Amino acid sequence: MTRIDAAFARLKRDHKPGLVAYITAGDPDLARTSELLRALPAAGADVLEVGVPFSDPMADGPIIQRASERALRSGATLGKVFDMLARERAAVDAPIVLFTYANPIERMGYEAFVARAADAGVDGVLVLDLPIDEAAPLAESLRARGIAPIFLVSPTTPPARVRRAGELGAGFLYAVSRLGVTGVHAALSDEAGDVVSAIRGSSSLPVALGFGISKPEHVRAACAIAEAAVVGSGLVNVIADAGARDDLVRRACEHVRWLKGPA
């Protein structure tokens, strides 16, 4: 059983809400990213989503865009992210999902990317801007190395593409709760339930619901209809506010505990 499958099986067995925690690799630097990867699972992160910084993150709102800018200024690259993950893998039990745009993969080369991801112990890969109609070659290469290809499903994804995402995907499907870019919102979108229902009708994979989840009540609402909630911008904001402070990791862990709620 893969680490991702084991994580969702454990959540189901224990009747617990799941939390996928997103951080941008290299923000504020890769050394702090390493510390966060080691600390966040104990605070309640069931899956770690590691964003590869990119100069044109079109699906991301201002908070994660600025995190990418800081990470790039700190010298983070896809190759250095893989090096860091390889060093930390033995110390991190939680599944690690790489969250990236297609351009860094294309620059590295698809075969080299898959090999580096496998060597680094990556459990899943989500490519935000890779159309599902073009995803089969990469998905098959990832699955051949034991890595789950993970796909986004949005409120406007046609039913045929939802089915295809379930066929090509593994681990879980990422349900986008609202149209637009990532960010912090006051309430969970009314469209969230429709997206999850569309996935349930086409796939038996677990569902993680994201985009706009920033409060404990959002997590509870998301996990009432999905297996996990994804927190991104809210956590990235905490990291940004902490900056170079010594208590950055403590603050991030407190935020995850607050979101997850009582054990």
Tab-separated table of C-alpha atoms in Angstrom, residues 3-151:
chain	number	residue	atom	x	y	z
A	3	ARG	CA	1.815	6.174	1.679
A	4	ILE	CA	-1.109	8.132	0.193
A	5	ASP	CA	-3.418	5.101	0.219
A	6	ALA	CA	-2.357	4.294	3.784
A	7	ALA	CA	-3.053	7.853	4.934
A	8	PHE	CA	-6.598	7.854	3.550
A	9	ALA	CA	-7.244	4.316	4.807
A	10	ARG	CA	-6.196	5.428	8.297
A	11	LEU	CA	-8.503	8.458	8.155
A	12	LYS	CA	-11.408	6.246	7.095
A	13	ARG	CA	-10.682	3.672	9.795
A	14	ASP	CA	-10.453	6.312	12.520
A	15	HIS	CA	-13.363	8.408	11.197
A	16	LYS	CA	-11.116	11.473	11.172
A	17	PRO	CA	-11.113	14.513	8.890
A	18	GLY	CA	-8.062	14.716	6.668
A	19	LEU	CA	-5.871	17.760	6.142
A	20	VAL	CA	-3.585	18.327	3.168
A	21	ALA	CA	-1.119	21.105	4.006
A	22	TYR	CA	0.439	23.117	1.173
A	23	ILE	CA	3.747	24.963	1.485
A	24	THR	CA	5.911	26.576	-1.186
A	25	ALA	CA	9.357	24.980	-1.309
A	26	GLY	CA	12.054	27.561	-0.622
A	27	ASP	CA	9.837	30.053	1.218
A	28	PRO	CA	11.587	31.581	3.047
A	29	ASP	CA	14.367	29.104	2.184
A	30	LEU	CA	14.837	25.377	1.664
A	31	ALA	CA	16.262	24.854	5.151
A	32	ARG	CA	12.998	26.116	6.674
A	33	THR	CA	11.008	24.015	4.223
A	34	SER	CA	12.877	20.962	5.526
A	35	GLU	CA	11.956	21.882	9.098
A	36	LEU	CA	8.309	22.352	8.136
A	37	LEU	CA	8.149	18.968	6.409
A	38	ARG	CA	9.411	17.297	9.569
A	39	ALA	CA	7.119	19.218	11.931
A	40	LEU	CA	3.746	19.613	10.205
A	41	PRO	CA	2.641	15.938	10.280
A	42	ALA	CA	2.790	15.876	14.075
A	43	ALA	CA	0.657	19.034	14.105
A	44	GLY	CA	-2.070	17.341	12.069
A	45	ALA	CA	-1.078	17.420	8.394
A	46	ASP	CA	-2.010	14.049	6.903
A	47	VAL	CA	-0.551	14.812	3.462
A	48	LEU	CA	2.160	17.347	2.605
A	49	GLU	CA	1.771	19.261	-0.632
A	50	VAL	CA	5.022	20.888	-1.731
A	51	GLY	CA	4.760	23.631	-4.314
A	52	VAL	CA	7.570	24.097	-6.821
A	53	PRO	CA	8.167	27.852	-7.188
A	54	PHE	CA	7.450	29.181	-10.650
A	55	SER	CA	7.721	32.644	-12.179
A	56	ASP	CA	4.227	32.621	-13.714
A	57	PRO	CA	1.896	30.787	-11.296
A	58	MET	CA	-1.312	31.623	-13.140
A	59	ALA	CA	-3.635	29.438	-11.029
A	60	ASP	CA	-2.428	30.976	-7.778
A	61	GLY	CA	-3.623	34.086	-6.029
A	62	PRO	CA	-1.396	36.873	-4.664
A	63	ILE	CA	-0.391	35.049	-1.463
A	64	ILE	CA	1.122	32.032	-3.211
A	65	GLN	CA	2.441	34.177	-6.065
A	66	ARG	CA	4.460	36.186	-3.543
A	67	ALA	CA	5.640	32.965	-1.891
A	68	SER	CA	6.931	31.765	-5.271
A	69	GLU	CA	8.735	35.062	-5.770
A	70	ARG	CA	10.402	34.792	-2.354
A	71	ALA	CA	11.366	31.172	-3.014
A	72	LEU	CA	12.888	31.985	-6.397
A	73	ARG	CA	14.858	34.842	-4.833
A	74	SER	CA	16.151	32.410	-2.201
A	75	GLY	CA	17.534	30.238	-5.017
A	76	ALA	CA	14.982	27.421	-5.036
A	77	THR	CA	14.782	25.385	-8.250
A	78	LEU	CA	13.086	22.106	-9.132
A	79	GLY	CA	16.423	20.302	-8.903
A	80	LYS	CA	17.169	21.771	-5.477
A	81	VAL	CA	13.670	20.879	-4.294
A	82	PHE	CA	14.297	17.258	-5.282
A	83	ASP	CA	17.648	17.317	-3.459
A	84	MET	CA	15.950	18.630	-0.309
A	85	LEU	CA	13.137	16.068	-0.476
A	86	ALA	CA	15.624	13.228	-0.928
A	87	ARG	CA	17.479	14.346	2.208
A	88	GLU	CA	14.287	14.610	4.267
A	89	ARG	CA	12.375	11.569	3.009
A	90	ALA	CA	13.591	9.170	5.700
A	91	ALA	CA	12.550	11.614	8.437
A	92	VAL	CA	9.050	12.286	7.064
A	93	ASP	CA	6.413	9.558	7.303
A	94	ALA	CA	3.607	11.589	5.724
A	95	PRO	CA	2.955	11.362	1.978
A	96	ILE	CA	4.582	14.108	-0.093
A	97	VAL	CA	2.784	15.415	-3.171
A	98	LEU	CA	4.649	17.685	-5.570
A	99	PHE	CA	2.499	20.556	-6.819
A	100	THR	CA	3.942	22.106	-9.961
A	101	TYR	CA	3.326	23.743	-13.295
A	102	ALA	CA	4.300	21.985	-16.517
A	103	ASN	CA	7.065	24.404	-17.484
A	104	PRO	CA	9.628	23.315	-14.841
A	105	ILE	CA	8.997	19.676	-15.830
A	106	GLU	CA	9.462	20.445	-19.516
A	107	ARG	CA	12.720	22.267	-18.800
A	108	MET	CA	14.045	19.277	-16.839
A	109	GLY	CA	12.637	16.731	-19.302
A	110	TYR	CA	9.793	14.330	-18.534
A	111	GLU	CA	11.951	11.219	-18.102
A	112	ALA	CA	14.447	13.019	-15.878
A	113	PHE	CA	11.608	14.538	-13.839
A	114	VAL	CA	9.975	11.179	-13.157
A	115	ALA	CA	13.325	9.608	-12.262
A	116	ARG	CA	14.222	12.450	-9.889
A	117	ALA	CA	10.778	12.347	-8.285
A	118	ALA	CA	11.066	8.603	-7.679
A	119	ASP	CA	14.590	8.915	-6.298
A	120	ALA	CA	13.433	11.680	-3.931
A	121	GLY	CA	10.588	9.551	-2.571
A	122	VAL	CA	7.780	11.716	-3.941
A	123	ASP	CA	4.404	10.007	-3.481
A	124	GLY	CA	2.274	12.027	-5.881
A	125	VAL	CA	2.528	14.695	-8.560
A	126	LEU	CA	-0.097	17.281	-9.455
A	127	VAL	CA	0.592	19.368	-12.568
A	128	LEU	CA	-1.779	22.315	-12.483
A	129	ASP	CA	-1.759	23.305	-16.130
A	130	LEU	CA	-1.417	19.921	-17.846
A	131	PRO	CA	-4.683	19.241	-19.719
A	132	ILE	CA	-6.163	15.849	-18.914
A	133	ASP	CA	-6.285	15.077	-22.647
A	134	GLU	CA	-2.483	15.338	-22.771
A	135	ALA	CA	-1.712	13.760	-19.408
A	136	ALA	CA	-1.596	10.035	-20.208
A	137	PRO	CA	2.129	9.708	-21.063
A	138	LEU	CA	3.273	11.450	-17.871
A	139	ALA	CA	0.643	9.684	-15.755
A	140	GLU	CA	1.728	6.283	-17.033
A	141	SER	CA	5.404	7.070	-16.427
A	142	LEU	CA	4.646	8.204	-12.881
A	143	ARG	CA	2.546	5.140	-12.083
A	144	ALA	CA	5.297	2.880	-13.427
A	145	ARG	CA	7.565	4.330	-10.718
A	146	GLY	CA	4.957	4.053	-7.956
A	147	ILE	CA	4.035	7.745	-7.995
A	148	ALA	CA	0.378	8.800	-8.000
A	149	PRO	CA	-0.703	11.176	-10.771
A	150	ILE	CA	-3.182	13.544	-9.110
A	151	PHE	CA	-5.674	15.654	-11.034
